[in-house]
Short mmCIF file of C-alpha atoms and ligand atoms in Angstrom, two decimals:
data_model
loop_
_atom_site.label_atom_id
_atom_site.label_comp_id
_atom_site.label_asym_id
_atom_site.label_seq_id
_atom_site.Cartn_x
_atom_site.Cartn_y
_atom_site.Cartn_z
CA UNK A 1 63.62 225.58 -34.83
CA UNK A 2 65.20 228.95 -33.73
CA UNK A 3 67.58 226.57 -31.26
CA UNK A 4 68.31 224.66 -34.25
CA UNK A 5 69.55 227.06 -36.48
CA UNK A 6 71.64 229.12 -33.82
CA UNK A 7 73.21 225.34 -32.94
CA UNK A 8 74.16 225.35 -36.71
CA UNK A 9 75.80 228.66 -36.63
CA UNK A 10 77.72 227.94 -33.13
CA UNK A 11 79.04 224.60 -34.62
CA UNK A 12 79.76 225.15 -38.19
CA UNK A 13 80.52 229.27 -38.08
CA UNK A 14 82.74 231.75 -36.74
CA UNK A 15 82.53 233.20 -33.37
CA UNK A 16 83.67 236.45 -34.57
CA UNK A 17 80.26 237.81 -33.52
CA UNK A 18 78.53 238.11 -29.80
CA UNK A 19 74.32 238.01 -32.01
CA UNK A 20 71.34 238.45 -29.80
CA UNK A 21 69.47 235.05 -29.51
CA UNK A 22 67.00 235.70 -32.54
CA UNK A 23 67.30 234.07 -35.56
CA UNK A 24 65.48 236.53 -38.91
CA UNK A 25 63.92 235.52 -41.60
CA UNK A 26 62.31 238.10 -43.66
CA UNK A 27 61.96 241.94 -42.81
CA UNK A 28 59.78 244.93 -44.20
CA UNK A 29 60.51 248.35 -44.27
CA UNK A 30 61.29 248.99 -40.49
CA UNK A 31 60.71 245.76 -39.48
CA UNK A 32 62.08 242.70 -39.37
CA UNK A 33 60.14 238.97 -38.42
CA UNK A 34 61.77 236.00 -36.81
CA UNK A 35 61.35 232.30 -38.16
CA UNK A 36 58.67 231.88 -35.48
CA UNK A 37 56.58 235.37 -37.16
CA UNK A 38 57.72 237.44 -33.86
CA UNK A 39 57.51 241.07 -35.52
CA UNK A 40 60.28 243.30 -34.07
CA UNK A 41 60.86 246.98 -34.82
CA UNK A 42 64.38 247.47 -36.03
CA UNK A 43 66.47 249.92 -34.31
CA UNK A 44 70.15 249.01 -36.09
CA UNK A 45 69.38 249.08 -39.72
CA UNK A 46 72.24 246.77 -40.23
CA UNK A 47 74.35 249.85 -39.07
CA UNK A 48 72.92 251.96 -41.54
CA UNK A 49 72.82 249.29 -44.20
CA UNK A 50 69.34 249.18 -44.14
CA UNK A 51 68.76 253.16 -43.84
CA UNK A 52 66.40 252.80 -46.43
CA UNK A 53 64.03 250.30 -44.64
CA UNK A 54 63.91 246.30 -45.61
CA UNK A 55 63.26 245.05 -49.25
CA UNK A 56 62.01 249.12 -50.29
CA UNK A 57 59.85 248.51 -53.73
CA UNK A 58 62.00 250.81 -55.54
CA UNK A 59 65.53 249.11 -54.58
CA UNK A 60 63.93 245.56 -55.43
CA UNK A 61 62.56 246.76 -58.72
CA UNK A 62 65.96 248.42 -59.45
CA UNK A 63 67.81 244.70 -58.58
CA UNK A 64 65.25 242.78 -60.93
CA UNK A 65 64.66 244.85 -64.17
CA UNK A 66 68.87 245.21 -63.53
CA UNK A 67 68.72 241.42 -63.00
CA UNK A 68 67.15 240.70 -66.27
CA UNK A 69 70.15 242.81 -68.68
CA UNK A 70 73.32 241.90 -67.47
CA UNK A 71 75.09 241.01 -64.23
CA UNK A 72 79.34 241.27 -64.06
CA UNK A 73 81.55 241.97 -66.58
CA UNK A 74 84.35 243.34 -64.61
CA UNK A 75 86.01 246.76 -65.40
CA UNK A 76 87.78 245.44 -68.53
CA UNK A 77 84.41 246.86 -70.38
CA UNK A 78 82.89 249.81 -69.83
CA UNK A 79 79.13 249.42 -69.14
CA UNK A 80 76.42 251.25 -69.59
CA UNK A 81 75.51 251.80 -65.22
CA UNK A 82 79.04 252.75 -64.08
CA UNK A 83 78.91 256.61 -65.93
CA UNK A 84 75.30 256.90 -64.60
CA UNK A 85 76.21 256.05 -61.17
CA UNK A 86 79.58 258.00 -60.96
CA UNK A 87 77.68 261.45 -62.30
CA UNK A 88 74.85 261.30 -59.98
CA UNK A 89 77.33 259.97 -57.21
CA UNK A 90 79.82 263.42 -57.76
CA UNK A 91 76.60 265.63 -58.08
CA UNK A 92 75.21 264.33 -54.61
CA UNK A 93 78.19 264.90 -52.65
CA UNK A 94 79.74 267.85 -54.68
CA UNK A 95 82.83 265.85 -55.71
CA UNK A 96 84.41 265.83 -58.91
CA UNK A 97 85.04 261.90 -59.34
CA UNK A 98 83.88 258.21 -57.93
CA UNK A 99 85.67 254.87 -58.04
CA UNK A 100 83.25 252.37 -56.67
CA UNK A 101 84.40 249.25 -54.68
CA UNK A 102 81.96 246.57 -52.44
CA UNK A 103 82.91 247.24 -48.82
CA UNK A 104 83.26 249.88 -46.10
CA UNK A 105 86.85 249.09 -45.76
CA UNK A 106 87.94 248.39 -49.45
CA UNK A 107 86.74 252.25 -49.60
CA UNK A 108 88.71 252.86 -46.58
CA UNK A 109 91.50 251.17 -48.34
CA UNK A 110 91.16 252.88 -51.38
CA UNK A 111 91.27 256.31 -49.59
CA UNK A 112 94.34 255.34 -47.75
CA UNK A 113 95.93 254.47 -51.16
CA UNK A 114 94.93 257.81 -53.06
CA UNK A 115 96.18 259.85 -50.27
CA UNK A 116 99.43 257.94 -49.63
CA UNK A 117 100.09 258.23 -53.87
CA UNK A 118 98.86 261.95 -52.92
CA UNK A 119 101.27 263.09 -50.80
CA UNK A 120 104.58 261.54 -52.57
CA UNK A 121 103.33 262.44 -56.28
CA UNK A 122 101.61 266.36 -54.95
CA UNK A 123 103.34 267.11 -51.66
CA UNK A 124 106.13 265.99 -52.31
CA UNK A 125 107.27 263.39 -49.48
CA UNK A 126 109.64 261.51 -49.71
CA UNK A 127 108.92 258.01 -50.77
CA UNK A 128 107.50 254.96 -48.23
CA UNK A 129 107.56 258.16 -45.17
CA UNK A 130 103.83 259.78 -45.68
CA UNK A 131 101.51 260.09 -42.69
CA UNK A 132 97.83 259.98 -41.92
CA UNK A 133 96.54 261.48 -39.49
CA UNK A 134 93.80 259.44 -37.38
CA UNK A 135 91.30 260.05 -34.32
CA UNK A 136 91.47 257.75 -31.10
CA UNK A 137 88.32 255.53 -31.13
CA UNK A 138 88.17 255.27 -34.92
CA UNK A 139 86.26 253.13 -36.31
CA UNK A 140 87.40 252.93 -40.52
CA UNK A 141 86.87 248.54 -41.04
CA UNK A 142 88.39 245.21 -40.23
CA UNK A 143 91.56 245.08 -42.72
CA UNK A 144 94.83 244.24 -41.22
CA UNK A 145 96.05 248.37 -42.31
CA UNK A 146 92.79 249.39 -41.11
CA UNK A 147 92.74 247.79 -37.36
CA UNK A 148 96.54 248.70 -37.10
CA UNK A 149 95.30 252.40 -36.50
CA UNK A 150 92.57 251.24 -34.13
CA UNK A 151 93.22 252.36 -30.62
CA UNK A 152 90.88 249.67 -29.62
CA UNK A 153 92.66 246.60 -28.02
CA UNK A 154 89.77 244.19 -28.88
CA UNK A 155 90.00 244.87 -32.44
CA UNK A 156 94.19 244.89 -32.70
CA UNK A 157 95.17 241.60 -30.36
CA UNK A 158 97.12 239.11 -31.46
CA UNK A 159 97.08 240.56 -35.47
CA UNK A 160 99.79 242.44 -35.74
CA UNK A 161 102.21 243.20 -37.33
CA UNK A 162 100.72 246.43 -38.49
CA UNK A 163 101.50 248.56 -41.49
CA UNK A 164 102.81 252.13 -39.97
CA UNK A 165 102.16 255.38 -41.03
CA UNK A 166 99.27 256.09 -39.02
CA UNK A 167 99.56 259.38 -36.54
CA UNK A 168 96.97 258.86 -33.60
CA UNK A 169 95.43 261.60 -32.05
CA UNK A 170 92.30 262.57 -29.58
CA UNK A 171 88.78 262.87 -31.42
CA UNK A 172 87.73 266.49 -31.40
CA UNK A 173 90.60 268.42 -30.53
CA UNK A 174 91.84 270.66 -33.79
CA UNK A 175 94.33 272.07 -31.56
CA UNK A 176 96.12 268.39 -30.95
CA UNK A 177 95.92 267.13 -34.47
CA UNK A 178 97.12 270.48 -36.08
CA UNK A 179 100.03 270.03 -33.48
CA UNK A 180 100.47 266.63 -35.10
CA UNK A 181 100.84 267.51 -38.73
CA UNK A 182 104.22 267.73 -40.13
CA UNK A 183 106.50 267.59 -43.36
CA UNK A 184 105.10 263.92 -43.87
CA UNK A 185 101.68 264.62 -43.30
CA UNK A 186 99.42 263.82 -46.40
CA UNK A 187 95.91 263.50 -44.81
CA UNK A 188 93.57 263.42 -42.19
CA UNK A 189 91.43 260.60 -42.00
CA UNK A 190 88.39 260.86 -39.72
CA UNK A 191 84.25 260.36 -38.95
CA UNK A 192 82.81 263.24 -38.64
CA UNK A 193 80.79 261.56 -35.91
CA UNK A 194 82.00 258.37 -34.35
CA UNK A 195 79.73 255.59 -35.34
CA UNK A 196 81.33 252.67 -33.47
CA UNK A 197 82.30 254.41 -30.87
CA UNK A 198 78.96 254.81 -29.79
CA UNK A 199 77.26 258.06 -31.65
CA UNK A 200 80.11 260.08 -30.50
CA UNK A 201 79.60 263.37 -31.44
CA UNK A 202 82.33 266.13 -31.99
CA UNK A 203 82.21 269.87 -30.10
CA UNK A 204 80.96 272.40 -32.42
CA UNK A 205 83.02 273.78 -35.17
CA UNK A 206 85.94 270.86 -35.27
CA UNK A 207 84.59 269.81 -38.66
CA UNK A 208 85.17 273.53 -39.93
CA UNK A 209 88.08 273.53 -38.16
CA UNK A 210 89.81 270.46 -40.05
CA UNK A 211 89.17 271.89 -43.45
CA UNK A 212 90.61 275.20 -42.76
CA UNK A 213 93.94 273.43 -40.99
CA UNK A 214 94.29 271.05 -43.37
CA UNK A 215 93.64 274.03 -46.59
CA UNK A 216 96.43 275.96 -44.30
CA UNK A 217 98.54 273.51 -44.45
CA UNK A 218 97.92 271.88 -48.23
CA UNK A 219 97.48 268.57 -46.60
CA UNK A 220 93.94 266.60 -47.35
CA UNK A 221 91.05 266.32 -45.52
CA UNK A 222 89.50 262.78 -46.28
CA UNK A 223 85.87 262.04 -44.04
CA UNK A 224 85.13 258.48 -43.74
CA UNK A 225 81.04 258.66 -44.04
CA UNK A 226 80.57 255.10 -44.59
CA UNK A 227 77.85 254.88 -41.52
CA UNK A 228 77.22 258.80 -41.25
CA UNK A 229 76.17 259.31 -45.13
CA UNK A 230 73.20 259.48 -46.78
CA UNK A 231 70.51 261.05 -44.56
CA UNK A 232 71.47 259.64 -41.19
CA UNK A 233 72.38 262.48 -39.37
CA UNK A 234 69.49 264.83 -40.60
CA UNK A 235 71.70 266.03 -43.68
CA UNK A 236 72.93 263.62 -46.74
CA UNK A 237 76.24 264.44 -44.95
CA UNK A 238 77.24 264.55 -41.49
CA UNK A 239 80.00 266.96 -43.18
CA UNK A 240 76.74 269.74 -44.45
CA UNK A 241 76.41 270.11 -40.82
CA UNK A 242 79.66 272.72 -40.87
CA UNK A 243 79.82 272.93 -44.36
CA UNK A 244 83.10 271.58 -44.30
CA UNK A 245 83.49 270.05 -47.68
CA UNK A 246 86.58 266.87 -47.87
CA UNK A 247 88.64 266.42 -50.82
CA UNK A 248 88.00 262.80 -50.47
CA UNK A 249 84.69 260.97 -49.11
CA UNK A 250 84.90 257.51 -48.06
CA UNK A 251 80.87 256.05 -48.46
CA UNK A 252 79.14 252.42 -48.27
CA UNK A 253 76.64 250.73 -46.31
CA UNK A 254 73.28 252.90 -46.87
CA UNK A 255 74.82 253.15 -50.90
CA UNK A 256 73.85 249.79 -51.08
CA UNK A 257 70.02 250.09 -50.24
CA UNK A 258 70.28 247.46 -48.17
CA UNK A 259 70.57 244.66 -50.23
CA UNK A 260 74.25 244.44 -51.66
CA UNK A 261 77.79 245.53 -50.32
CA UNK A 262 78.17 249.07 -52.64
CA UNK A 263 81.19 251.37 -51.27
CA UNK A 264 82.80 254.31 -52.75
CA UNK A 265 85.54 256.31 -52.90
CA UNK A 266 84.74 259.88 -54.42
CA UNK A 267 87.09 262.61 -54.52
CA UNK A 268 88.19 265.63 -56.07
CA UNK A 269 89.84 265.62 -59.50
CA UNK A 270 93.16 265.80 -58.39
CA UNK A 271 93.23 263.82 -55.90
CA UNK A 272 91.26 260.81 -57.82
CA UNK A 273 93.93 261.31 -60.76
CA UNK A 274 96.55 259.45 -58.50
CA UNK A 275 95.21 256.68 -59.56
CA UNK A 276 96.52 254.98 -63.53
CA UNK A 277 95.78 251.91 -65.05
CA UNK A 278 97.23 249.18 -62.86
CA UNK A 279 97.02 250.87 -59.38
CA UNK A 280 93.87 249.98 -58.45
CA UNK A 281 90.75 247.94 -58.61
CA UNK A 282 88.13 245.47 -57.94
CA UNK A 283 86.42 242.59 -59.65
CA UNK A 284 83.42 243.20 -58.39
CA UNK A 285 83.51 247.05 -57.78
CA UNK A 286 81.26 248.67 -59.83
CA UNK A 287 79.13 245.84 -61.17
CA UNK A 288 75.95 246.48 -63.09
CA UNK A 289 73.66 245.35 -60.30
CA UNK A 290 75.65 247.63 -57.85
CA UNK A 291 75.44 250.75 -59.67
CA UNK A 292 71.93 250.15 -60.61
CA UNK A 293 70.81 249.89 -56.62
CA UNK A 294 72.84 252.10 -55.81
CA UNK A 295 71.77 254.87 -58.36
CA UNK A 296 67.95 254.01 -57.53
CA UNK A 297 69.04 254.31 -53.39
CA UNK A 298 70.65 257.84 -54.05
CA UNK A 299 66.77 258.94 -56.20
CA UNK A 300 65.24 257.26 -53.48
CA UNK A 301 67.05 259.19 -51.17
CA UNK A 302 65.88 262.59 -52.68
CA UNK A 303 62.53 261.88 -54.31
CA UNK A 304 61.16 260.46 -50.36
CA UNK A 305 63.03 263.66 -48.57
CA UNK A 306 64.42 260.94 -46.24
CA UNK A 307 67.65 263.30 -45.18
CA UNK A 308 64.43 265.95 -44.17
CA UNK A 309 62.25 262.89 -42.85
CA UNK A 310 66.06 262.38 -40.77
CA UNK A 311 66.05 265.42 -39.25
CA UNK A 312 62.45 265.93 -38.14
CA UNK A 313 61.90 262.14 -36.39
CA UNK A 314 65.41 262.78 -35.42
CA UNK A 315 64.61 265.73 -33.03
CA UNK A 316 61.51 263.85 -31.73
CA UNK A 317 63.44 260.93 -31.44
CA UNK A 318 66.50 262.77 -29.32
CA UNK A 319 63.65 264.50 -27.24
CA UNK A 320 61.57 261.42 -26.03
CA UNK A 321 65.19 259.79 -25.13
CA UNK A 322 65.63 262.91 -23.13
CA UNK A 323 62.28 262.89 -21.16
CA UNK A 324 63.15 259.49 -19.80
CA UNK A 325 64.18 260.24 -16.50
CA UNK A 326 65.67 257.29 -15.08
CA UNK A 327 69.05 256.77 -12.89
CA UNK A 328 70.89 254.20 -15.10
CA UNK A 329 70.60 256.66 -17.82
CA UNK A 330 73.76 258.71 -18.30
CA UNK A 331 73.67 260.53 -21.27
CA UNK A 332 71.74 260.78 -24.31
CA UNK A 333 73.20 262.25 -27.82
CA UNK A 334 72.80 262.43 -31.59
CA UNK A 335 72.30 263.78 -34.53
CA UNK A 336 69.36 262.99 -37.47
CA UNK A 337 67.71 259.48 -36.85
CA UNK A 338 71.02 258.19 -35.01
CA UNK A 339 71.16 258.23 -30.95
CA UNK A 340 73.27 256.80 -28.48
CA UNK A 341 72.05 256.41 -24.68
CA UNK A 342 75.15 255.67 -22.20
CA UNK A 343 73.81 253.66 -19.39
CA UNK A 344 75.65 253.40 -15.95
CA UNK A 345 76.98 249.74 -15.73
CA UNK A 346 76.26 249.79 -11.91
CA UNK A 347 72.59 249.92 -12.51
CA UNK A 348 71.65 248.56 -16.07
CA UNK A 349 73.59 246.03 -17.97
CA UNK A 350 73.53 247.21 -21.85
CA UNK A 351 73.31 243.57 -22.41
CA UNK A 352 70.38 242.73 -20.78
CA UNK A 353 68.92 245.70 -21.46
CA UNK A 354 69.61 244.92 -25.36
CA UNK A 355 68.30 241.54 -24.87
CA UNK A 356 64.80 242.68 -23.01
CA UNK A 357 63.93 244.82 -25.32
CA UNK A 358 64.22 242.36 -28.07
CA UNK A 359 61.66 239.90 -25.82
CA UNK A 360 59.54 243.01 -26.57
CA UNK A 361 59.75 243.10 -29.93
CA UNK A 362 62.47 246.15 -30.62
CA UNK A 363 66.10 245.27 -31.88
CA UNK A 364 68.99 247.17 -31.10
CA UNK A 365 72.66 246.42 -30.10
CA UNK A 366 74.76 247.31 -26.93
CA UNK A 367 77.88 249.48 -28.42
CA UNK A 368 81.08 249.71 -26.09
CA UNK A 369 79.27 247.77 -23.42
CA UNK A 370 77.47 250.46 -22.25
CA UNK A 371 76.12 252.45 -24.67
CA UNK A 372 72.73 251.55 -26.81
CA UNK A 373 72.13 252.86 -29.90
CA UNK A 374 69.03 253.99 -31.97
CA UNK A 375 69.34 254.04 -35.85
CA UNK A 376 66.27 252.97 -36.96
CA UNK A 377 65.74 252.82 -41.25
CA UNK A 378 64.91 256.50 -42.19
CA UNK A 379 61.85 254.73 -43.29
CA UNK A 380 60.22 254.97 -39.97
CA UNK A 381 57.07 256.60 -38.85
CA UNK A 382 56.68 258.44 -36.14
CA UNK A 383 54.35 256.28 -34.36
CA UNK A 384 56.61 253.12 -34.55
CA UNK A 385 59.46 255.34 -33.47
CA UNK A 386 58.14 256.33 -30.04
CA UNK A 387 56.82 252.69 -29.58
CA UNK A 388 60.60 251.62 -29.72
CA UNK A 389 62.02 254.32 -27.12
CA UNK A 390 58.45 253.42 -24.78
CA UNK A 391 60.03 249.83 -24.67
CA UNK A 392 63.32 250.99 -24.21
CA UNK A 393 61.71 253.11 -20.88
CA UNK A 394 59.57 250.08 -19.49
CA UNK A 395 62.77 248.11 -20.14
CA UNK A 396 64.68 250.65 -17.91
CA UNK A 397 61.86 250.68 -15.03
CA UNK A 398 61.45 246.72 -14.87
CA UNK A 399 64.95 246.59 -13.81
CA UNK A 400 65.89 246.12 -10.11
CA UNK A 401 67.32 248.86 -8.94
CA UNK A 402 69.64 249.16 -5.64
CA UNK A 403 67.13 250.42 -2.72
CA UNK A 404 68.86 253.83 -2.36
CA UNK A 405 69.08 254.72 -5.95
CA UNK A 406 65.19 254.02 -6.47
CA UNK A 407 64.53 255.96 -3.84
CA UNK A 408 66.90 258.98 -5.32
CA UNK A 409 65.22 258.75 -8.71
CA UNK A 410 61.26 259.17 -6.66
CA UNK A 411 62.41 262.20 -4.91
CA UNK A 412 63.39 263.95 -7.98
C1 PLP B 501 81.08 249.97 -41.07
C2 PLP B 501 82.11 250.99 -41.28
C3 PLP B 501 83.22 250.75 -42.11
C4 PLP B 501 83.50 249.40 -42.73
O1 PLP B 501 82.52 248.98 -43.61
P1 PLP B 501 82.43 247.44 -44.04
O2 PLP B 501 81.44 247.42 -45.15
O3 PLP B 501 81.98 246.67 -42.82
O4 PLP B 501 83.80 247.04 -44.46
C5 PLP B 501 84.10 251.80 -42.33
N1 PLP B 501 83.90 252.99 -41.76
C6 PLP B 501 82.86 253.26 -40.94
C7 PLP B 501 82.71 254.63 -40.36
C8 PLP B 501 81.93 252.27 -40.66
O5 PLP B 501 80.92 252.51 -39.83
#
């Protein structure tokens, strides 16, 4: 049966994805069960998607009564869940304004717009020249702008050609993108902490650093949260971290509670005004089943301290990946419930190691090639959470390792 329906997807689907050979079929708060009832702990939450565990009460309840009043009537009406959702969406993040859309990169998309409109209507550049400034290993969506300010070959090959305005620089370094803004300059456009990349995290005090350069020089500072927000990192924003408050905030997957694309653009007031009848929009941004999910996931959110429950299994979770002392293991970082282990390709394939675990009941996915992540739902207990990074260590020892560096790794 699992054969079968992998066959389907192989003949009759894209190969746009590389999907460990299990094949889902229903999933509980942290956990997820195959179509053979193989329970596996899940370690991806859909890439924060699923931060708030699978099918949470709360978020289904939200969907149904939602389900039983109205479903789409595009933004030609107003309704009576797009003002709700838009308030408590500015109070959580401190911004004045929200335009929701469906996806990560429509939000991405819509952020590029606002800040483009931005710097000709504010900052006065000169039409069709404005510049964004962008971080090397960015990960911001799969739109043909988007990927054309990826500085991953994978992701850019054979799509061109790409839309320009995009100024490239290295991830962390305020000193290199201050010496890349100039008179065109309208924004900077970055994660606070790579996602993609693989849980890359930035030295101390760049995040602060961006908002005062970009306040010194009037330009805006736009943080793409759409995998860091909402509790991952130990705060609702990886930005709280340095209190270094955007003037746009680009948000999705976790929005959605798991169970529908939600994005979001919010922003301050002045920068959201950019935006008149006729520039912008969505059919299905801001539906009524959207805004009710995603109003319940933001309560949820606060009323089940999740962004505290973050940061407390997040330090146990960063400390048990630390006390594995094993050879193949390179480095180990993170922040909140979100960890990335790099593993040296001479002496554990990220793959296999991926692939092992999952015969052992814990799902997670190789990043990079050599880097695996751990992003459980912030749903977890502690208990299941140490189960997952004990598999991830007998993983590690069953492997072979070369003679000498066994031998190392006893006579530590
Ligand atoms: C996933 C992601 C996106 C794109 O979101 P989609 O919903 O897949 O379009 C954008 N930015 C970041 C940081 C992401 O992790």
């Amino acid at each position: 049966m699992r054969h079968d329906f992998i066959d389907q997807e192989e003949r009759f689907g894209a190969h746009n994805y590389a999907p460990l050979p299990v094949v889902l079929s229903h999933g509980q708060g942290a956990f997820l069960f195959d179509c053979d009832g193989r329970r596996y702990l899940d370690m991806m939450s859909a890439y924060s998607a699923a931060s708030f565990g699978h099918l949470h009460p709360r978020l289904v309840g939200a969907l149904k009564r939602q389900l039983e009043r109205l479903d789409l009537v595009s933004r030609a009406y107003h309704t009576d869940t797009l003002g709700p959702f838009c308030e408590d969406l500015a109070r959580l993040t401190g911004l004045d304004a929200c335009l929701p859309m469906n996806t990560g990169a429509e939000a991405v998309e819509t952020a590029i717009k606002a800040a483009r409109r931005y710097g000709y209507d504010r900052l006065s550049i000169p039409e069709d020249q404005a510049e964004i400034i962008v971080a090397a290993g960015n990960f911001h969506g799969r739109t043909t702008t988007i990927i054309g300010f990826s500085s991953d070959a994978a992701t850019r090959r054979g799509f061109g050609p790409f839309a320009p305005g995009f100024v490239l620089v290295p991830f962390g370094d305020a000193g290199a993108l201050e010496a890349a803004v100039g008179p065109r300059t309208a924004a900077v456009l970055i994660e606070p902490i790579q996602g993609e990349a693989g849980i890359i995290l930035p030295p101390p005090g760049y995040l602060a650093a961006l908002r005062r350069l970009c306040d010194r020089h009037g330009i805006l500072l736009i943080f793409d949260e759409v995998q860091s927000g909402f509790g991952r990192t130990g705060r609702t924003f990886a930005f709280e971290h340095e209190g270094a408050k955007p003037d746009g905030l680009i948000l999705g997957k976790a929005l959605g509670g798991g169970l529908l694309p939600v994005s979001a653009f919010a922003a301050k007031r002045s920068l959201m005004d950019v935006f008149d009848p006729g520039s912008h929009g969505s059919t299905f941004g801001g539906n009524p089943l959207a805004m009710a999910v995603a109003r319940e996931a933001m309560h949820v959110l606060q009323e089940e301290h999740l962004v505290e429950r973050s940061e407390k299994l997040g330090g146990v979770l960063l400390d048990a990946l630390r006390a594995i002392d094993h050879p193949a293991v390179l480095a180990v970082r993170g922040k909140g419930l979100w960890a990335g282990v790099d593993l040296d390709p001479a002496l554990a394939d990220a793959k296999k190691v991926c692939l092992k675990m999952m015969e052992r009941g814990v799902l997670t996915k190789e990043t990079h090639a050599t880097t695996i992540r751990f992003a459980p739902p912030l749903v977890i207990t502690e208990a299941d959470l140490l189960e997952a990074v004990g598999i991830f260590r007998a993983v590690l020892e069953s492997l072979s390792l070369p003679t000498a560096v066994s031998t190392l790794s006893f006579a530590k």
